[in-house]
Short mmCIF file of C-alpha atoms in Angstrom, two decimals:
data_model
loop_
_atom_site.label_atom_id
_atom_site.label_comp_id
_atom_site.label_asym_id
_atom_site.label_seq_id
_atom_site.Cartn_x
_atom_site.Cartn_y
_atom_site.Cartn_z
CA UNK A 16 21.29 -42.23 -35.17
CA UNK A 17 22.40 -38.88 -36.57
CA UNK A 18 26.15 -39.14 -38.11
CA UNK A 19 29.04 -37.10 -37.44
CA UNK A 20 28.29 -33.48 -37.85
CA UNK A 21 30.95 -30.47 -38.53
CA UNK A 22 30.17 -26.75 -38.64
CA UNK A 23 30.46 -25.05 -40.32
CA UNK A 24 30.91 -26.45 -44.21
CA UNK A 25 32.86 -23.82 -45.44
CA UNK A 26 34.84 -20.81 -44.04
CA UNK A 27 37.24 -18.03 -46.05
CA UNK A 28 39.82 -16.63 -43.84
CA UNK A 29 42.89 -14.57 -44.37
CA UNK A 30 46.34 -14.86 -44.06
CA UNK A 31 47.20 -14.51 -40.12
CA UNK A 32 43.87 -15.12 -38.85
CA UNK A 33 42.59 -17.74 -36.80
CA UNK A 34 39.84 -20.17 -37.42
CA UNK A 35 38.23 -22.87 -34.87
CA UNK A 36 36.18 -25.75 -36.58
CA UNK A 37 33.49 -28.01 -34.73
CA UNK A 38 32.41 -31.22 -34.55
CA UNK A 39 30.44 -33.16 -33.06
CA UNK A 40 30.54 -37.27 -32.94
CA UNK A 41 27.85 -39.89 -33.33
CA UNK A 42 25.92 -40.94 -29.74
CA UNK A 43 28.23 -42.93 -27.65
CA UNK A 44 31.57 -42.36 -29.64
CA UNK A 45 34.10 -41.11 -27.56
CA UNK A 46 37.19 -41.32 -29.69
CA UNK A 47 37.10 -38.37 -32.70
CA UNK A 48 39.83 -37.95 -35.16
CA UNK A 49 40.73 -35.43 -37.28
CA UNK A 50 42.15 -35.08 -41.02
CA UNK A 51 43.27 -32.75 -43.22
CA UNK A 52 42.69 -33.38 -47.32
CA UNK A 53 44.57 -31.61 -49.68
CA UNK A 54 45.14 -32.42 -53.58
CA UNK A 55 48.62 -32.47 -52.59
CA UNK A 56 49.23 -34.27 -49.57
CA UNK A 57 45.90 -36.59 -49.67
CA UNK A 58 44.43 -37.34 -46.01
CA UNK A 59 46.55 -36.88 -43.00
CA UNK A 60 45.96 -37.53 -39.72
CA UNK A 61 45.97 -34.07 -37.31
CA UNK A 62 44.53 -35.91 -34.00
CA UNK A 63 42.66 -38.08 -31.99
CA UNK A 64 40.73 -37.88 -28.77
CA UNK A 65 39.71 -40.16 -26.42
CA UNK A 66 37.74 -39.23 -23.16
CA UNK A 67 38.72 -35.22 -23.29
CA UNK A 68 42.54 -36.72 -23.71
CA UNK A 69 44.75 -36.17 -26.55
CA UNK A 70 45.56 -39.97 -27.84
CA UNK A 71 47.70 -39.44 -30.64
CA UNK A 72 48.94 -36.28 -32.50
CA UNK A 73 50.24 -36.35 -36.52
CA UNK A 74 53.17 -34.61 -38.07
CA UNK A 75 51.98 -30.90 -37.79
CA UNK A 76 53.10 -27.65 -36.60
CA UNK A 77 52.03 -26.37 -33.06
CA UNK A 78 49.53 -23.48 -34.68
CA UNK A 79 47.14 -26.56 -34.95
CA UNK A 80 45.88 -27.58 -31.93
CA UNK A 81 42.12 -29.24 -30.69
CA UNK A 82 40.63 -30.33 -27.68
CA UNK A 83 37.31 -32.34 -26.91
CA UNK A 84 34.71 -31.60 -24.16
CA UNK A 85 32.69 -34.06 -21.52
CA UNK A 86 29.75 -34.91 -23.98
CA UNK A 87 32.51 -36.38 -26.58
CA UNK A 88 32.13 -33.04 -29.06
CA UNK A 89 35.38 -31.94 -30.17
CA UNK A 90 36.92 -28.64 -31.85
CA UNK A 91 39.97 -27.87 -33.78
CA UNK A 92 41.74 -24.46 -33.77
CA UNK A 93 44.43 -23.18 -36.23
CA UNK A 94 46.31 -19.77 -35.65
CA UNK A 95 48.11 -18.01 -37.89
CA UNK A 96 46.47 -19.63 -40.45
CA UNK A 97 48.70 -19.56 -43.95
CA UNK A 98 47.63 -20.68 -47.85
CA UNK A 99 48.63 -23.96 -47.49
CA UNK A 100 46.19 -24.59 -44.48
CA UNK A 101 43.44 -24.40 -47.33
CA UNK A 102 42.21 -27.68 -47.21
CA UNK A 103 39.24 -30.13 -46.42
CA UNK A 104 39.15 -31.19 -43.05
CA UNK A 105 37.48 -34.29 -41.50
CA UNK A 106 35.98 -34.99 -38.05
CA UNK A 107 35.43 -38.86 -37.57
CA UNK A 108 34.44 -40.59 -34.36
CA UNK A 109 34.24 -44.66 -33.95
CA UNK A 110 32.77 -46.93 -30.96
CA UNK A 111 34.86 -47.68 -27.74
CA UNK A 112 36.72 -51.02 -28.67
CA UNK A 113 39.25 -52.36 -30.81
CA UNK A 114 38.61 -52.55 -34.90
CA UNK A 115 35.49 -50.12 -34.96
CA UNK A 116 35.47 -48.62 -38.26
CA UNK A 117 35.23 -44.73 -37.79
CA UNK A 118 32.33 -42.71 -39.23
CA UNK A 119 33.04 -39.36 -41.08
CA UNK A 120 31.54 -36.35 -41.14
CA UNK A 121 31.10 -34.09 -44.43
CA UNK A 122 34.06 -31.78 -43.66
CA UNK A 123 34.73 -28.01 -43.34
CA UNK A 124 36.08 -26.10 -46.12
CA UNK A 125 38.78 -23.61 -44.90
CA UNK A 126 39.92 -21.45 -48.02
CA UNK A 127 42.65 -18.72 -47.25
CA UNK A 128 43.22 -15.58 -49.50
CA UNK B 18 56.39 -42.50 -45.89
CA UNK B 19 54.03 -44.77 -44.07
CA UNK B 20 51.40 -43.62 -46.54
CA UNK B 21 49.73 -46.22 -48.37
CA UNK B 22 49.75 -46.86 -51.76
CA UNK B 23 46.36 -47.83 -54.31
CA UNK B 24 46.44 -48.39 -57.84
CA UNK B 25 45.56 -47.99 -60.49
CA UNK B 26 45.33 -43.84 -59.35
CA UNK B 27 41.87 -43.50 -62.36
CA UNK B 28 39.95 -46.50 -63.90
CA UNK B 29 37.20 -45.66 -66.05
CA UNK B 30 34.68 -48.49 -66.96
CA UNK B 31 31.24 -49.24 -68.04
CA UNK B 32 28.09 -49.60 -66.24
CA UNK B 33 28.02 -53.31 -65.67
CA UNK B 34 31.42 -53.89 -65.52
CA UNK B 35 33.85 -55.18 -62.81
CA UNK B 36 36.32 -52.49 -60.74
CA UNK B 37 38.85 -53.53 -59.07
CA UNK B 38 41.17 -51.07 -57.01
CA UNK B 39 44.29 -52.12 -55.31
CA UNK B 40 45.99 -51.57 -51.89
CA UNK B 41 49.63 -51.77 -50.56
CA UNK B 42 51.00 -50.70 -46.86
CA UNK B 43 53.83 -50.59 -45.16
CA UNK B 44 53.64 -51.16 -41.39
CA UNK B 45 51.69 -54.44 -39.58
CA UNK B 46 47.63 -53.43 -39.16
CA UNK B 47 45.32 -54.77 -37.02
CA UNK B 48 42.44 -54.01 -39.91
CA UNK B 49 41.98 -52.06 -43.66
CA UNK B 50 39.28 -49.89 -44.30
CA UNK B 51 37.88 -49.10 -47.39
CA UNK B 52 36.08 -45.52 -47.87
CA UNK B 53 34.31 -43.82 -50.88
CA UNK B 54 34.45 -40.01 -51.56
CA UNK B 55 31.84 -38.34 -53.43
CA UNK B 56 33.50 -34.80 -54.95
CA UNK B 57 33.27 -32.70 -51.99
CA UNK B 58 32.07 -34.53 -49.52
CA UNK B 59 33.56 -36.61 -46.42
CA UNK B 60 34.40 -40.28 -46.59
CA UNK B 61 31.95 -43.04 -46.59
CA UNK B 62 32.40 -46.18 -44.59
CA UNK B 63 32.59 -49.13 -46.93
CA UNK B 64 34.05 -52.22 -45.48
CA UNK B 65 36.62 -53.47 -42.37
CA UNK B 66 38.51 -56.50 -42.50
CA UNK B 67 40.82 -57.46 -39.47
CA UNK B 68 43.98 -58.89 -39.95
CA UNK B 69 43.08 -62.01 -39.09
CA UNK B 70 40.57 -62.30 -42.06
CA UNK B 71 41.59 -62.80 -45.78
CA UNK B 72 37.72 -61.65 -47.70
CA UNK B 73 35.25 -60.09 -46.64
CA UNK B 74 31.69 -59.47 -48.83
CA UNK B 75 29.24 -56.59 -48.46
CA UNK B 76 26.35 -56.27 -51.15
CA UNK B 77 28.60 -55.54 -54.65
CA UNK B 78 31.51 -55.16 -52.51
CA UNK B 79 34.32 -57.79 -52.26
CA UNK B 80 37.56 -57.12 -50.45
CA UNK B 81 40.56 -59.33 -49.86
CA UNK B 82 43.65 -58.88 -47.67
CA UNK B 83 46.76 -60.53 -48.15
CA UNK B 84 48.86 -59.59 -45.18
CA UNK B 85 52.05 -61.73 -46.37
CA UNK B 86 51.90 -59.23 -48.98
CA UNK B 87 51.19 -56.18 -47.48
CA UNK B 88 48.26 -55.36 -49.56
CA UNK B 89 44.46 -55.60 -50.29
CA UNK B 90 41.86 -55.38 -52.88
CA UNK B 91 38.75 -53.86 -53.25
CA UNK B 92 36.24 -55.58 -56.29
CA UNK B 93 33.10 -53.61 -57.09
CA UNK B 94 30.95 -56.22 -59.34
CA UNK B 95 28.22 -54.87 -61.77
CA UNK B 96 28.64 -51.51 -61.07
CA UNK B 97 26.81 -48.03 -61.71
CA UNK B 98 26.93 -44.97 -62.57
CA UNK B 99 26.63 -44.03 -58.86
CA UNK B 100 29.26 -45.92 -57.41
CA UNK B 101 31.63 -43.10 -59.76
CA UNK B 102 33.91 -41.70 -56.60
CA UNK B 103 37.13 -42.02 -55.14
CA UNK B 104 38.47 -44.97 -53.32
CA UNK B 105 40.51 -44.80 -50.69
CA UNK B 106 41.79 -47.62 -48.23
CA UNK B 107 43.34 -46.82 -44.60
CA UNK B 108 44.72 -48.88 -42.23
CA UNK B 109 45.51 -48.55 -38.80
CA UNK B 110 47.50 -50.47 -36.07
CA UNK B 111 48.13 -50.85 -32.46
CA UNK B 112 45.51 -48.78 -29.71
CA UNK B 113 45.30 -46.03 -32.05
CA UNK B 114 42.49 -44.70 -33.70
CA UNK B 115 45.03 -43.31 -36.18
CA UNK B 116 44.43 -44.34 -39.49
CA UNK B 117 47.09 -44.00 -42.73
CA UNK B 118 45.45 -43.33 -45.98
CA UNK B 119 46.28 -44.44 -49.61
CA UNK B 120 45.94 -41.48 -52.24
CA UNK B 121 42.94 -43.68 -53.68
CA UNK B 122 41.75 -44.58 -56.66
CA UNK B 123 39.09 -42.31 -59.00
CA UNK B 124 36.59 -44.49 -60.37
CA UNK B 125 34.87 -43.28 -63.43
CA UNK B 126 31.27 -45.49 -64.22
CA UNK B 127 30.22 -44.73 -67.64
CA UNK B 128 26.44 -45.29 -68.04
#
């Protein structure tokens, strides 16, 4: 089974801009997550969908925002992006059902000058 | 902060040795996760124990959960110079996928 893919692995943007990420989950998953990693906050939850349904949001502003399609594949979309949205950020998906471990991808790199 | 907490934050040992990377949270779980980072790259599924369950093996991989205490324990026996990577544990709780994340632990193996 292929894993959890993200495109693309890096992007530069600038101040103001917007940037949409991608990602698409492991056959069957329909739950995907989302993260954010930076050196000063460590990993924090953005997200999670569950059958093209928002489940659960984390503590960010509204300029992040994401949305998942019918075949499970989601996307993530930040306006106005600003430094501090430099970061790592992780797709993962995990199996319908309760303690399924979730599977990540290898992240897109959003740097902002 | 519900954030959960791993020490110690860098351990740097020898190829062969023992590493063992610790684990405390704050809020009831139904299961701990344990992940490994390579520099760069996304998170690696290591091991799941449910709350229910107080060790779990997996190859070189020992992890023990203490939910009386809040906290868990990852052992890496006889390790390599490969397993050099960052640790992190997550837990997560009720119907939601959501999972909290220690700020891990940076294992140096020394060959």
């Amino acid at each position: 089974k292929a894993g959890v893919t993200q495109t693309p692995r890096y992007l530069i943007k600038t101040r103001g801009q917007q940037v949409t990420l991608s990602c698409s989950p492991i056959s069957g998953h329909r739950s995907v997550s989302w993260y954010q990693q930076t050196p000063g906050q460590g990993l924090q939850f953005l997200f999670e969908y569950f059958s093209e349904t928002q489940r659960n949001k984390g503590n960010f502003p509204g300029r992040f925002s994401g949305r998942q399609f019918s075949n499970s594949r989601s996307e993530m979309n930040v306006s106005t992006l600003e430094l501090g949205d430099s970061a790592l950020y992780l797709c993962a998906s995990s199996a319908t059902g309760t303690n399924q471990p979730q599977h990540f991808g290898d992240g897109t790199r959003l740097s902002i000058l | 902060s519900q954030q959960g907490e791993e020490d110690p934050q860098a351990l740097s040992i020898q190829e062969g040795e023992n590493a063992t990377m610790n684990c405390s949270y704050k809020t009831s779980i139904n299961n701990l996760q344990w992940y490994r980072q390579n520099s760069g790259r996304g998170l690696v599924h290591l091991i799941l124990i449910r709350s229910n369950e107080r060790e779990k093996h997996s190859g070189r991989l020992r992890v023990t959960l203490d939910t009386s205490k809040k906290s868990s324990s990852l052992l890496i026996t006889a390790s390599r110079a490969a397993d050099t990577a960052s640790y992190f544990c997550a837990y997560g709780g009720g119907g939601s996928e959501k999972l909290v994340f220690g700020k891990g632990t940076k294992l140096t193996v020394n060959p």
